[in-house]
Structure formats: C-alpha cells, structure tokens
Short mmCIF file of C-alpha atoms and ligand atoms in Angstrom, two decimals:
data_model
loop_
_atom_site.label_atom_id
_atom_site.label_comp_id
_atom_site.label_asym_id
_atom_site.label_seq_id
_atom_site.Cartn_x
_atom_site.Cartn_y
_atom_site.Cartn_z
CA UNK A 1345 18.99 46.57 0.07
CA UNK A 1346 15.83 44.68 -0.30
CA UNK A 1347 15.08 42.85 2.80
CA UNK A 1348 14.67 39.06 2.41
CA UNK A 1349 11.68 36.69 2.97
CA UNK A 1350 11.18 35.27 6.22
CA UNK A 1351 8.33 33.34 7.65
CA UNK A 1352 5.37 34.69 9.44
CA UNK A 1353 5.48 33.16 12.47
CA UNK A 1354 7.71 32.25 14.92
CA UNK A 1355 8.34 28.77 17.04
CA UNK A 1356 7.20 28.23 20.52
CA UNK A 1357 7.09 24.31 20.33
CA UNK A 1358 9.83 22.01 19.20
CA UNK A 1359 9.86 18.48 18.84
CA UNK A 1360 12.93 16.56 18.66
CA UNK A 1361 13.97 14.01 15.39
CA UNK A 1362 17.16 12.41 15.30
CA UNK A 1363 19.48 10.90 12.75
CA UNK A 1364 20.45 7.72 12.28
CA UNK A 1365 23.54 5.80 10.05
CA UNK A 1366 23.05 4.04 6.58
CA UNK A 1367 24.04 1.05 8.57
CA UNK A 1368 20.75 1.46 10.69
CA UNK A 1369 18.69 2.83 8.07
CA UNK A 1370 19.76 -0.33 5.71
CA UNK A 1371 18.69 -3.01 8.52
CA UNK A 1372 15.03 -0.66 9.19
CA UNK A 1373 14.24 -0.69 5.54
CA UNK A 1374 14.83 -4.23 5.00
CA UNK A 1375 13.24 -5.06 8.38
CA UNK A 1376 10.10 -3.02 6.93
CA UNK A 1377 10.41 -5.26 3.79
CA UNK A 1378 11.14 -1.93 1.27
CA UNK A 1379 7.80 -0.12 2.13
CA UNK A 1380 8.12 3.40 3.37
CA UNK A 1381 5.04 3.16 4.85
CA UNK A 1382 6.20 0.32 6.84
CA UNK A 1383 9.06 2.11 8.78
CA UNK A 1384 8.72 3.39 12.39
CA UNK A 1385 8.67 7.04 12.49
CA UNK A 1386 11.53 7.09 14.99
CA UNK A 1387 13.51 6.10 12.00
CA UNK A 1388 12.85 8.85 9.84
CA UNK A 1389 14.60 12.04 10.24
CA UNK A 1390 12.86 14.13 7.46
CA UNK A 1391 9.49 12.71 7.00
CA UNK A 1392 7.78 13.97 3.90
CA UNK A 1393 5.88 10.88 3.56
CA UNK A 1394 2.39 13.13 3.68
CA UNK A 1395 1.28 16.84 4.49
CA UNK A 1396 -1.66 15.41 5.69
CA UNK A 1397 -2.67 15.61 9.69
CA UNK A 1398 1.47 16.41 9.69
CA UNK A 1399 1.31 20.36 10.27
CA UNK A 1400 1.76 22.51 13.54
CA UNK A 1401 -1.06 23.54 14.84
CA UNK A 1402 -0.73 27.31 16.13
CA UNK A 1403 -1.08 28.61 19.70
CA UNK A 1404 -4.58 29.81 18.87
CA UNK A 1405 -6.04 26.42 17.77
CA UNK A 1406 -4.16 24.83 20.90
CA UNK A 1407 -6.04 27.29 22.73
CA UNK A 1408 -9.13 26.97 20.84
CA UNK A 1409 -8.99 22.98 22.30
CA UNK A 1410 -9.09 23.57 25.25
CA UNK A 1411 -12.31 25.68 24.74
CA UNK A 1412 -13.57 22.60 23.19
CA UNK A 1413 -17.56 21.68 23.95
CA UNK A 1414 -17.60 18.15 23.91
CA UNK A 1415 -21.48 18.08 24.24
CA UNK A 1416 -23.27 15.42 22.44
CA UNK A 1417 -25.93 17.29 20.90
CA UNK A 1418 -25.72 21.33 19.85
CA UNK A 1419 -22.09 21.48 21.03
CA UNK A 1420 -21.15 24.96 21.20
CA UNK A 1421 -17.83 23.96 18.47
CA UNK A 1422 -20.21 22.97 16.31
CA UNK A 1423 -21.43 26.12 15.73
CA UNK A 1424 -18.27 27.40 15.79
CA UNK A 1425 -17.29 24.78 13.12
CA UNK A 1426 -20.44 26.30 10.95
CA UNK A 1427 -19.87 30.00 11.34
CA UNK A 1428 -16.38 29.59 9.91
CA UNK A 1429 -17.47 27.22 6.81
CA UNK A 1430 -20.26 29.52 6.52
CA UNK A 1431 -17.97 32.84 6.80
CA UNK A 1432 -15.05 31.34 4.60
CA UNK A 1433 -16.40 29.41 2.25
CA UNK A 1434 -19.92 30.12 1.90
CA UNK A 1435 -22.03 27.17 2.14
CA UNK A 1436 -25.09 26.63 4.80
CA UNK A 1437 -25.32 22.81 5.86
CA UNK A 1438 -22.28 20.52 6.60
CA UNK A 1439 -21.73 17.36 8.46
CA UNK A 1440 -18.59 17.05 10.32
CA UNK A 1441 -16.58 13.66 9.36
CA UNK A 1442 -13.67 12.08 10.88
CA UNK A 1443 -11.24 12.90 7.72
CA UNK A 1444 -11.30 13.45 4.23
CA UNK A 1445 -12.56 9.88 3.02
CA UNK A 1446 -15.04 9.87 5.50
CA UNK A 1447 -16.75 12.76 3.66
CA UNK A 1448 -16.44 10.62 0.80
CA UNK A 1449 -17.85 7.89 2.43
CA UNK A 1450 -21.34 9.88 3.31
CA UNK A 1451 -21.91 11.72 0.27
CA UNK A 1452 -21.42 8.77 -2.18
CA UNK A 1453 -23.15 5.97 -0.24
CA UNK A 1454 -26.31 8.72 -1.06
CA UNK A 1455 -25.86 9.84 -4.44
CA UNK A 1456 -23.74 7.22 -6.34
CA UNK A 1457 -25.24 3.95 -7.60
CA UNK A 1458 -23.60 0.98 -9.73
CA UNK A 1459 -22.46 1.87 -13.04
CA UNK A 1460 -22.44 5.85 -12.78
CA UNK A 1461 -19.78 8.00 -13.97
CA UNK A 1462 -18.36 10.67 -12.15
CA UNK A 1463 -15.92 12.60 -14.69
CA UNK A 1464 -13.35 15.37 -13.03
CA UNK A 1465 -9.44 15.82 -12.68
CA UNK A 1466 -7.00 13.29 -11.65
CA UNK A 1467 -9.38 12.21 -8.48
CA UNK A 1468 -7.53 11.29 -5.53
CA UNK A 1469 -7.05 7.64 -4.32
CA UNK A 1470 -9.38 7.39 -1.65
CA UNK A 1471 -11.79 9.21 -3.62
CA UNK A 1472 -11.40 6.76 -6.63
CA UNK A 1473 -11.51 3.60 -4.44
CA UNK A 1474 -15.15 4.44 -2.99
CA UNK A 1475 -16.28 5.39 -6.57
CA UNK A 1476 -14.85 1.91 -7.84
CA UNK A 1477 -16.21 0.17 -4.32
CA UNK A 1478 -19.65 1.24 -5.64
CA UNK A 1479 -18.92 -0.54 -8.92
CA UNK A 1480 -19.36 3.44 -10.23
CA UNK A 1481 -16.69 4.82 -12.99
CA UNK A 1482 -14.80 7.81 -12.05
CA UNK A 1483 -13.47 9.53 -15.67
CA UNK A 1484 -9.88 11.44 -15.55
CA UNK A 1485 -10.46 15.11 -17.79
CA UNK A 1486 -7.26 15.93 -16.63
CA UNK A 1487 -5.60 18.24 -19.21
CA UNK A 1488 -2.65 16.23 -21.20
CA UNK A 1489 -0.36 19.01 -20.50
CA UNK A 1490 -0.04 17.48 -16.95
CA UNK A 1491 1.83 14.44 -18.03
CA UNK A 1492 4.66 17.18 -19.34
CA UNK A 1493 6.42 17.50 -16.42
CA UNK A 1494 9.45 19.49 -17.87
CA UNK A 1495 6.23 22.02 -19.56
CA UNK A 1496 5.78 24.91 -17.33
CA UNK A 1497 2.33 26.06 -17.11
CA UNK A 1498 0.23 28.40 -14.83
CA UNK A 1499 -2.59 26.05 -14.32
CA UNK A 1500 -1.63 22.36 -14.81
CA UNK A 1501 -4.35 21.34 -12.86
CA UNK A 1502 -7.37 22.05 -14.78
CA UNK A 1503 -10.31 20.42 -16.68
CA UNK A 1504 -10.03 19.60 -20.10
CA UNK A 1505 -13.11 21.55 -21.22
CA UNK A 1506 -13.71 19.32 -24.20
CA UNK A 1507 -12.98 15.43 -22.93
CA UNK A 1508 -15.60 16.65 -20.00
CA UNK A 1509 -18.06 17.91 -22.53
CA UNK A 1510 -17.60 14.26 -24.66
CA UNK A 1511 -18.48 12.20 -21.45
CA UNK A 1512 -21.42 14.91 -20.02
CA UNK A 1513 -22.61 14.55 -24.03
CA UNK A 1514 -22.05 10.72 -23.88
CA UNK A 1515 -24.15 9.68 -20.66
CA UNK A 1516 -28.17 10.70 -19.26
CA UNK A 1517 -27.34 13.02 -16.19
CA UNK A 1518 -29.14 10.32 -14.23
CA UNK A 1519 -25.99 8.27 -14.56
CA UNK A 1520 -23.57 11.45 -13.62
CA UNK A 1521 -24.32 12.28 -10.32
CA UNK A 1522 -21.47 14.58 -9.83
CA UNK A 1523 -18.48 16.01 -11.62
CA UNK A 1524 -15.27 15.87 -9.31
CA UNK A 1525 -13.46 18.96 -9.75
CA UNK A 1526 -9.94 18.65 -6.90
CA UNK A 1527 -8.35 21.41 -6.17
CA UNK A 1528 -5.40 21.72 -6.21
CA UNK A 1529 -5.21 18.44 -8.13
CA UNK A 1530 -2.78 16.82 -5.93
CA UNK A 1531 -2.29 13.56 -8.27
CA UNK A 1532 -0.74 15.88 -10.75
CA UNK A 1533 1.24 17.47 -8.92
CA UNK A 1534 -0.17 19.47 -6.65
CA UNK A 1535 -0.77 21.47 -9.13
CA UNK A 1536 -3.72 24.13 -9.16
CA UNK A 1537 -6.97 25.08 -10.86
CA UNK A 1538 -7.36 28.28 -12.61
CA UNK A 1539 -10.63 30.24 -11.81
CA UNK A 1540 -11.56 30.56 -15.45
CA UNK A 1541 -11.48 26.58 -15.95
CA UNK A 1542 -13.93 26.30 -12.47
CA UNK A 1543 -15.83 28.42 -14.10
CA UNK A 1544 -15.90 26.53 -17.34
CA UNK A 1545 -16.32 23.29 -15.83
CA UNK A 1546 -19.52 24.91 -13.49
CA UNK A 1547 -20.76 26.38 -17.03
CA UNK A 1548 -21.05 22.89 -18.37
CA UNK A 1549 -22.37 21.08 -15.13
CA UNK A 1550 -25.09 23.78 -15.41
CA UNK A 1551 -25.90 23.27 -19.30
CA UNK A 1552 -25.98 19.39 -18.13
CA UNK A 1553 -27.90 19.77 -15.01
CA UNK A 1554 -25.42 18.20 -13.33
CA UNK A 1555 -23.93 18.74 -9.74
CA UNK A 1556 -20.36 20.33 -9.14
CA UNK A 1557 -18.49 18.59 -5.93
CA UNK A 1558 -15.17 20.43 -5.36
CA UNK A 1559 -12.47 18.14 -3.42
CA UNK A 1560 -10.95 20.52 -1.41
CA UNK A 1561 -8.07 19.52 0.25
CA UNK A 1562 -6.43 22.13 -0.75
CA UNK A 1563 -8.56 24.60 -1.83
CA UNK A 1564 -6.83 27.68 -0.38
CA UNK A 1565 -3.12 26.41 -2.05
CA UNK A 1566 -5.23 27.09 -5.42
CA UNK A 1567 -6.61 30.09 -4.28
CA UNK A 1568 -2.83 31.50 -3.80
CA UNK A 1569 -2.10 30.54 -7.16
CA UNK A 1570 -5.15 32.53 -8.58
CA UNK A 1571 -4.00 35.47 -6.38
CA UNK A 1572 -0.72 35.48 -7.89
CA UNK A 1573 -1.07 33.68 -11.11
CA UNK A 1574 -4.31 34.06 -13.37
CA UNK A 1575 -5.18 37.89 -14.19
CA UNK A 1576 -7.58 39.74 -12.54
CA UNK A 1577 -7.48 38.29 -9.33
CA UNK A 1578 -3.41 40.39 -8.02
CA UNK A 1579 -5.65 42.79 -5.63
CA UNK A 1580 -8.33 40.38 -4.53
CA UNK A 1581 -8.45 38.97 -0.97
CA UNK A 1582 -7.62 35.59 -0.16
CA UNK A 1583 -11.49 35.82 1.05
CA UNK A 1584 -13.19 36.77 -1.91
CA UNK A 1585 -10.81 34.10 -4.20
CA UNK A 1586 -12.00 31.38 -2.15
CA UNK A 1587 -15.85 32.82 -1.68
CA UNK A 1588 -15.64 33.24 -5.40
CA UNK A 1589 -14.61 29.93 -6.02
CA UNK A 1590 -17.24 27.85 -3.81
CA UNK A 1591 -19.57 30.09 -5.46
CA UNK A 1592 -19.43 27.77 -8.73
CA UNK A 1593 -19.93 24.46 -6.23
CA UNK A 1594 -22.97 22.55 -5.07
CA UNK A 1595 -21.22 20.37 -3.06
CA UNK A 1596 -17.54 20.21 -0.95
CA UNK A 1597 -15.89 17.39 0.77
CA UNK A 1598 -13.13 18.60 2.77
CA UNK A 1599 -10.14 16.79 3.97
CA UNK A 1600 -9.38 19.66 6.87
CA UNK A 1601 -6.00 17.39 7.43
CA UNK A 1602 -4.64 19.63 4.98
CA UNK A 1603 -5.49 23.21 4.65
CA UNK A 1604 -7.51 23.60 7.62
CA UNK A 1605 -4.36 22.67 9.36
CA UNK A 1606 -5.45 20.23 11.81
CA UNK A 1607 -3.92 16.41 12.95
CA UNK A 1608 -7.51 14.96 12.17
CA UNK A 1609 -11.34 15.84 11.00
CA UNK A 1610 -12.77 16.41 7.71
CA UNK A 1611 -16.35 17.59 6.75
CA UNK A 1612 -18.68 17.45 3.66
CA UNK A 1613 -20.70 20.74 3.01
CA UNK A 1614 -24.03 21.40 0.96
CA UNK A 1615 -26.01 23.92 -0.64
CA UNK A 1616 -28.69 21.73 -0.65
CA UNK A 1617 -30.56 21.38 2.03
CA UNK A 1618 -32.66 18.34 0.59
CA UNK A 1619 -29.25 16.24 0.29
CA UNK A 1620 -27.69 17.15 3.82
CA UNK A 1621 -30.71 16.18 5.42
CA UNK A 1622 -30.73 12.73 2.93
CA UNK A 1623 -26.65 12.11 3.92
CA UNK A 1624 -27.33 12.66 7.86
CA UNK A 1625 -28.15 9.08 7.83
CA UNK A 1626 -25.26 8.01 6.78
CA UNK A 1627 -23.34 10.45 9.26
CA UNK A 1628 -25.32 8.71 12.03
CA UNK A 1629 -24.50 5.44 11.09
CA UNK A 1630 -20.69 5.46 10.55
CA UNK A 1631 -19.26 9.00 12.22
CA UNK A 1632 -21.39 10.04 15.06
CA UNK A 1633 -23.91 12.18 15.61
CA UNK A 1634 -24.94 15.26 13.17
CA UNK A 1635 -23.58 17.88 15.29
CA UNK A 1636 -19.98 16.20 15.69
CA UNK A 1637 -19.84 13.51 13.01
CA UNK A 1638 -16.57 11.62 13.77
CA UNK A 1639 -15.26 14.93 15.73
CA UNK A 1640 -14.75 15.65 19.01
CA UNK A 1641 -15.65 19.39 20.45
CA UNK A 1642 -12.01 20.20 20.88
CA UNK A 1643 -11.06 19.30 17.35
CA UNK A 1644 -13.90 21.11 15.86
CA UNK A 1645 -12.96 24.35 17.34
CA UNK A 1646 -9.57 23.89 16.31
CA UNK A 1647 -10.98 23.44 12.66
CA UNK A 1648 -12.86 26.24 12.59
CA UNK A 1649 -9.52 28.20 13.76
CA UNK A 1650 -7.69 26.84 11.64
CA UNK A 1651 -9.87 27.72 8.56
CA UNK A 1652 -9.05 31.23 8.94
CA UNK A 1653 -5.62 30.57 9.09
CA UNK A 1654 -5.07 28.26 6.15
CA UNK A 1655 -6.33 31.00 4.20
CA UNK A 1656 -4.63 34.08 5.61
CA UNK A 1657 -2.36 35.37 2.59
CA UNK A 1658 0.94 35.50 4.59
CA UNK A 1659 0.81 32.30 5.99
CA UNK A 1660 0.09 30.90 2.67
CA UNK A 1661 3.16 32.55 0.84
CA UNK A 1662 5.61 31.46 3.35
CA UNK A 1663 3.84 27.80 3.03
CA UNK A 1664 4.28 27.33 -1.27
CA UNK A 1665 7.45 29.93 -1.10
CA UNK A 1666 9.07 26.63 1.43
CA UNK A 1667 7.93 24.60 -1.62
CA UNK A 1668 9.71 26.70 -4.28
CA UNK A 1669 12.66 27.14 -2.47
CA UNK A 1670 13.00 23.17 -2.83
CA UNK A 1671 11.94 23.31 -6.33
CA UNK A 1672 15.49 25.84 -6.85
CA UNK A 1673 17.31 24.16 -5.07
CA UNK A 1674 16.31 20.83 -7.17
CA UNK A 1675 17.25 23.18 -10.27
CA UNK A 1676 20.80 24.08 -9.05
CA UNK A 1677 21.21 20.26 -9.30
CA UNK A 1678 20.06 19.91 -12.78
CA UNK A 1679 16.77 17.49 -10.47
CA UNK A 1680 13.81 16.76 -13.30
CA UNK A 1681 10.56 16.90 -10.97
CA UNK A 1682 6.84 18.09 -12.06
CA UNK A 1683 7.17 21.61 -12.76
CA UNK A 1684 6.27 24.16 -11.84
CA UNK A 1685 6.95 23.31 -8.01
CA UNK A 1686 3.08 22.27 -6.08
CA UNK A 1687 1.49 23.73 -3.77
CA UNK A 1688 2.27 21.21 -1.06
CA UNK A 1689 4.89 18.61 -2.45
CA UNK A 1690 7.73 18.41 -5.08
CA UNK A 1691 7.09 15.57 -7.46
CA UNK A 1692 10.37 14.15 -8.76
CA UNK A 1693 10.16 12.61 -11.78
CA UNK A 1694 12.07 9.23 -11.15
CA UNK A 1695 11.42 7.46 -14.60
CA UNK A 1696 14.22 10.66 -15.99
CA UNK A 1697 16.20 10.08 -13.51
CA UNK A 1698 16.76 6.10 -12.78
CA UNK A 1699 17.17 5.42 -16.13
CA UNK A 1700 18.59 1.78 -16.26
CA UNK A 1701 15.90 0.82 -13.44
CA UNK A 1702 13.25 -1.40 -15.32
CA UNK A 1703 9.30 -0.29 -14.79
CA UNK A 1704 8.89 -3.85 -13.53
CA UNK A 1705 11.03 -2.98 -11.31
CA UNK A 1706 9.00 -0.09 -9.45
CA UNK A 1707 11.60 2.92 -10.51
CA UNK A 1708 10.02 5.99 -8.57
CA UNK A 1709 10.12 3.39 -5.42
CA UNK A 1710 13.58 2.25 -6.07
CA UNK A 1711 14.29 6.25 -5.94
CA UNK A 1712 12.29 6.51 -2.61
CA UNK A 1713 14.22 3.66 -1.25
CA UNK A 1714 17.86 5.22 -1.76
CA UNK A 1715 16.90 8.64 -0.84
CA UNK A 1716 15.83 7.15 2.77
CA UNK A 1717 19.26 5.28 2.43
CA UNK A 1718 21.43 8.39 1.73
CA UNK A 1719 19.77 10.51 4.21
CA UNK A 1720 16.66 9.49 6.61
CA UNK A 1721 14.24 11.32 4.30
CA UNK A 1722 10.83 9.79 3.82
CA UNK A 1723 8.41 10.48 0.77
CA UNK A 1724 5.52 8.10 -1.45
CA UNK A 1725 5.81 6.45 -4.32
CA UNK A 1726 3.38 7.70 -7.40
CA UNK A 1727 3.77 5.03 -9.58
CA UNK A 1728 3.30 1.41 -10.48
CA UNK A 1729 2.72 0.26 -6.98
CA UNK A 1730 0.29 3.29 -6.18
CA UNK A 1731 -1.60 2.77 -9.61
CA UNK A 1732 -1.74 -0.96 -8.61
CA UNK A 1733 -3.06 -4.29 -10.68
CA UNK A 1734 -5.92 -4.05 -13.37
CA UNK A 1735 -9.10 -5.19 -11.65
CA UNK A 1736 -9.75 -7.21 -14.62
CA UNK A 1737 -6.77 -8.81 -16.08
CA UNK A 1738 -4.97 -8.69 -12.50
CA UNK A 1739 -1.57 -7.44 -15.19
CA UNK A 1740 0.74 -4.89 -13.75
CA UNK A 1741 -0.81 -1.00 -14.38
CA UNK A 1742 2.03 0.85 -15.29
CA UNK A 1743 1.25 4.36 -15.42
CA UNK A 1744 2.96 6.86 -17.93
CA UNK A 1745 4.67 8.82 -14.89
CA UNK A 1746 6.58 7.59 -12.13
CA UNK A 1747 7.08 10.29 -9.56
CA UNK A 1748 8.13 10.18 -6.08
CA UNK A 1749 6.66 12.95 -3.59
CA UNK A 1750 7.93 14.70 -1.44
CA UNK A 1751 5.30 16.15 0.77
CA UNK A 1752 6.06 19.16 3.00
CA UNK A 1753 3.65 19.48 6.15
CA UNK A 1754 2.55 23.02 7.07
CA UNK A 1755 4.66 24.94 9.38
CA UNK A 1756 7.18 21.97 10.08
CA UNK A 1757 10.45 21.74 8.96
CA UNK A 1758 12.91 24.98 8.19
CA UNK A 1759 14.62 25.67 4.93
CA UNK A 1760 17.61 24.17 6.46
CA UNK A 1761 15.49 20.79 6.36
CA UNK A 1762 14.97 21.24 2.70
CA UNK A 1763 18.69 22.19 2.00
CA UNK A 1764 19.19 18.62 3.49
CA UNK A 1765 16.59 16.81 1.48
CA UNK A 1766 18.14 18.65 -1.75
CA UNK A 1767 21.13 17.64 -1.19
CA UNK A 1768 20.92 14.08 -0.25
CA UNK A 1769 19.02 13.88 -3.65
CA UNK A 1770 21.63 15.44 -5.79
CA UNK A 1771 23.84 12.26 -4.02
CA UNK A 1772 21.53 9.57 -5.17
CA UNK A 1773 21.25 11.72 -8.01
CA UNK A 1774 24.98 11.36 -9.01
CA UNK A 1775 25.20 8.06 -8.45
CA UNK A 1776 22.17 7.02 -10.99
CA UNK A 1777 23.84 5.38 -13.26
CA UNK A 1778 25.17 2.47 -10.36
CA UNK A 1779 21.48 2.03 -9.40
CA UNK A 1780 20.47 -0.49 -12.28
CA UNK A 1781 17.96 -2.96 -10.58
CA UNK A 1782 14.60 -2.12 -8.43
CA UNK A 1783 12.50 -4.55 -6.33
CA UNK A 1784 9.94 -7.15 -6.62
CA UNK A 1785 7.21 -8.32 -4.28
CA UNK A 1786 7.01 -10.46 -2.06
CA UNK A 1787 3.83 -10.16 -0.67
CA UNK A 1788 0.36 -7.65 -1.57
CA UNK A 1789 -3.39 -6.81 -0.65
CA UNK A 1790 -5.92 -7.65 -3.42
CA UNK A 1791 -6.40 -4.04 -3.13
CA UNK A 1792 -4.67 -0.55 -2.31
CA UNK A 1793 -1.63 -2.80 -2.44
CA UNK A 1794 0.97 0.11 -1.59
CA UNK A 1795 0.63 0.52 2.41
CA UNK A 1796 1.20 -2.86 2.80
CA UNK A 1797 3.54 -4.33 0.11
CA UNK A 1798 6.19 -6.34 1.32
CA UNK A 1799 9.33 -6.21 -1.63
CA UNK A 1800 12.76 -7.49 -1.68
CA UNK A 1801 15.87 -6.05 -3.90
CA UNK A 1802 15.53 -7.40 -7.31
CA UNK A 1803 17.65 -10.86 -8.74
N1 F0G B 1970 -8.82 14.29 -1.42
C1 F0G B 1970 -7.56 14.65 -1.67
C2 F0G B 1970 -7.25 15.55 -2.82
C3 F0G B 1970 -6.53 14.18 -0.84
O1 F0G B 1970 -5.27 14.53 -1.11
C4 F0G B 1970 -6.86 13.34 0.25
C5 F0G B 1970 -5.81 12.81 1.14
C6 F0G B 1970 -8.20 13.01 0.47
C7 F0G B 1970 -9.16 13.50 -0.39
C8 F0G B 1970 -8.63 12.10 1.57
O2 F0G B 1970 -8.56 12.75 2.79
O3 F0G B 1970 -6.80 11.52 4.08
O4 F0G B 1970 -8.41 13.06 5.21
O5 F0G B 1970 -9.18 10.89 4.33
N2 F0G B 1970 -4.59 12.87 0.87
C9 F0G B 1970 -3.47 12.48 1.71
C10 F0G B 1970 -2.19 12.58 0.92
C11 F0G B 1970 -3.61 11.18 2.42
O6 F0G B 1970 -1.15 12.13 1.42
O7 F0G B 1970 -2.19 13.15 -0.18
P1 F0G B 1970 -8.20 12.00 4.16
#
C-alpha cells in the first residue's frame, strides 16, 4: 500500500482557541459593526483572516532569539541576516525594515517621483497605496486569464508579455523607474509566476533599460510551483529555483511575514550598491539604524533561520499540499473558488455563489460575514470594499471579481481545521439562495476604507 502524506514536522507548542455559539458570534459581529477586521481575536476560532506574521515559528528560530545581538551598530544578527539573503537569494546589500511596506516605504521615497509609472502584476495593496501616495501610476499586466477563475492554468500569475511591452513602448524609461513583478501574485490568487515569463519580463526591462523589483512575499511558494509545474525545473533544488530566479532581479522588497516565516520584519535588497547606499537615508530616518532597520537582533536571527526553512522542499509541500487539500474538499461540495488552489489562501469566488446578493451590497463580504456566523471562521474580503472609491469621482469601484480569502498561516492549523472550514462553507453554501440582501455603510476612511468600515445589514 502506498503510504500517505503526512507533515514534516511535529508539534511541541500548542496554543489554545475556543468556540463560541451563533448567539455570541451574532452579538460580536454586530458589536464590531460587520468588519472582520474589527472582531477580537478571542472570538475567532479559525482565523484565516491573513498568513501574514500568523505562522509557527520552529524550535530553531525560537532558539535562534535567544542568540539574538541586540547591538546597535554591527550586530552580530545582522550579519547573520546578510549571509542568509546572500546564500539564498543572492543579492549583496539589504536594509532590514520593520515589514513588508516598510521596504516599500524606503525604496520608493528614492526612486519614484510624481507622475511615474510602475507597470507589473496585480501589485499588492500596500504596494499600490505608496505608488498612488507619490501621485505615481502603478499599471496592472496581469494576464486576463486570471479573472477566469473556473480556467485552470499552470501559471495564472504571470506578465502579460505584450500589455507590458505597450506601456515600456509608451513612456521614456525616466518615467518607469521600476517594473513590479509579485510573486506569487497574491491579488490573483495566490497564484504563481512561471520562470519563463520572469524571464520574459527581465528580457524586456533589459531591452528598456529599465529596473526589475521582484515583490517577494512569497517567492519560495512560486518557486514550488516551478519545481513541480513548468518543465525543466522536476530535478532542480529548491536552491537553485530561487537563486535562478533573483538572478533576473535588480531589486527585492521582502515581506519576511510570509515566507521567511517570522511574526514581524521585512527587508529590501539591492544589487546596486549606488541605490542601497542612496535608500540608507531613508532607513535612518523612519526604521532605525542600517544594521537593524526597524529589527531587533533577536528577530533578525530568527529571519535569517527562517529563510532556510521557508525554502526547504518538504516543508514547502506539506505547506501548499494543506492548501490543496482545502481546495478538494471545496470540490466535493461543488465550492466555485480561484482555481487552481494558491499557494497560501483559497479564494472563493462569492459573486457565483451569492447570487441574489446585489454588488452594492458588498457580496464576497456578505459571504465572509455568514461563514464567521455558521462557524467562527475568519477570512478578507477581495472585493468592492477592498478595491474602495474612485479617487476622482469618489463612485463605488466595483471590481470584476469578488472573492473572499481564506488565508492559511504556515504550520498552524491541522487538516482537521480545514475539514471544519469546508464544511461550514458547504452550510452557508446550501443555504445561498435565503441570503438575498448584503450590507451598507455606515461609516469609512477617505482611504484604505476596509480595516475600518463600520456596515449595518442592508434595508
Ligand atoms: N507584498 C505582498 C505581495 C503582500 O502580500 C504584502 C502583505 C506586502 C507586500 C506588504 O507586507 O504586510 O509585511 O507590510 N500582505 C498581507 C496579506 C498583509 O494579508 O496578504 P507587510
């Protein structure tokens, strides 16, 4: 008999969650005024709200803290920080940051001015908001396939070769001061890169002297998929993938929340000597000193740890197989979601499912809302809230896909968990046709209006 899968690791830490009634979960929801973001934690029992900062760290990087060198200057985690981006993924100068957007935040307050474009593939939120806070255009290549969701394709991440080609052809590179390649493109899905399109894409950035900046987030998610997807690459290392990969890139900014499987930190790394040396400034000013940026010793050395571990093979096939094994389960329920399943989240594709729920209405949050109701499982709204008001005509953006994640954090929950979130949406999945009204707001921020809407049940 062939033996099953099981994970590679075992558990020497637990941490308790509890359930709670639909009674209770009714009154918290309403109390938060119908924002997920807005409930306590304590109220959650499955929280899938994010898989980033959410993992378990290992008994290595624990230890690894408490080697931490919390030295101002030359810190000894540094260095430790700089061997493994150096070993792993190749690159010579970095500046620690305190997460993801702070890498953003030092890199673009050097190289972007107003009214550049920065082309790429679906770029992420936080990434779009400081391109659009420096009045600067960021430019969506994403292939059209992506907006399939029922199309199942290797690669549904990638680069539309020729929409990037029209906007390199259509502006001076002194107004493009970096294509935005995001792997794995988590706005679509989660859904990876292929090596042959990063190549492509760092073909053209060449041809248009322009830099490549790879958002990384995930970047060893989408090197599993080119291990076990795109041909040529079945006997390769996990190593050489991802060395192969940052190979094509000038620039990384590196949310380490994700695969680097820490709680917090982030970094932005350079071939260029020239521009690490211009973005220190920055570093200085809003994260710390060069040799810790918004990091302290013992998170840095738990960084560096868990580099080598995000992109260790086994760890990473027990990680997306957790993710497929949700995506069949969603299948034996006849559940539309973005297929196939992501690298870190199922997307369920709401818009299919609440049918009689009008888009003014905010259907993938509606969805969100009664799966928390049924069962004490938290995920985010992709939709109208997320893609928020025109800046211009201050209308309603409603975008063509309303999908509701469900992110799993790294080395969390069981398969029992995701039997459990299944099921409780195959529930609110059997009652769609009762749910026939959504929600309207009551209150929102002029901007990045989702983490603090305030809504009430539609009249
Ligand atoms: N880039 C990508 C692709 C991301 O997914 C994120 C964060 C960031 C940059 C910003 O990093 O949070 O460390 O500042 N994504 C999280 C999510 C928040 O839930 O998808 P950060």
């Amino acid at each position: 008999m062939k033996l099953p899968f099981a994970e590679s690791y075992r558990i020497k830490m637990v941490e308790t969650i509890k359930r709670s009634t639909r009674e209770e979960r009714a009154n918290w929801i309403k109390e938060a005024n119908y924002n997920l973001f807005g409930l306590k934690s304590d109220y959650v029992f499955i929280d899938l709200l994010t898989d980033s900062g959410t993992g378990a760290m290992s008994d290595k990087q624990w230890s690894a803290m408490m080697e931490g060198d919390e030295s101002y200057a030359g810190s000894r985690s540094y260095y430790n920080m700089k061997d493994a981006i150096k070993d792993i993924l190749g690159f010579d100068y970095f500046i620690p940051t305190h997460q993801g957007r702070a890498a953003e935040n030092v890199l673009y307050s050097i190289i972007i001015k107003e009214g550049d474009i920065l082309p790429g593939n679906s770029h992420f939120d936080t990434t779009k908001g400081h391109i659009e806070f420096r009045k600067a255009i960021p430019v969506d290549c994403t292939i059209d396939e992506a907006s399939d969701t029922q199309l199942e394709i290797p690669f549904k991440g990638n680069v539309d070769i020729a929409k990037l080609e029209a906007v390199l052809k259509k502006y001076p590179k002194e107004q493009i001061p970096a294509v935005v390649l995001t792997v794995t493109n988590n706005t679509a899905g989660g859904q990876p890169v292929s090596m042959q399109n990063i190549k492509e894409v760092s073909a053209l950035c060449v041809k248009y002297d322009v830099p490549l900046q790879m958002d990384s987030a995930r970047f060893a998610e989408n090197a599993y998929f080119i291990k076990t997807r795109e041909e040529g690459y079945a006997d390769k290392s996990m190593r050489e993938i991802v060395r192969e990969m940052f190979s094509y890139a000038d620039i990384m900014t590196m949310s380490s929340k994700k695969d680097a499987i820490v709680n917090m930190g982030g970094f932005v790394a350079f071939k260029s000597e020239e521009l690490w040396k211009s973005c220190q400034k920055i570093c200085i000013m809003n994260e710390g000193f060069i040799t810790y940026g918004g990091m302290s010793g013992r998170d840095m050395n738990a960084l560096a740890q868990g580099l080598h571990e995000g992109t260790d093979f086994e760890y990473l096939e027990t990680r997306i197989k957790q993710i497929e094994y949700l995506g069949q389960k969603l299948d034996e329920y006849n559940i539309p979601y973005q297929r196939p399943a992501g690298g870190h989240a199922i997307f369920v594709d709401a818009k299919k499912i609440l049918t009689h729920v009008p888009k003014e209405e905010f259907i993938a949050q509606t969805l969100g809302i009664e799966l928390y109701l049924e069962a004490g499982v938290r995920g985010v709204e992709v939709g109208a809230l997320l893609a928020d008001r025109d800046p211009v005509t201050h209308e309603n953006r409603y975008p063509e896909l309303e999908l509701f994640r469900l992110a799993i954090p790294r080395r969390t929950y069981t398969n029992n968990h995701m039997n459990v979130i299944a099921a409780a949406l195959k529930n609110v999945y059997d009652r769609r046709e009762e749910i026939t009204r959504g929600y309207e707001i009551t209150y929102e921020a002029p901007i990045m209006r989702h983490f603090t809407i305030g809504l009430k049940p539609a009249e």
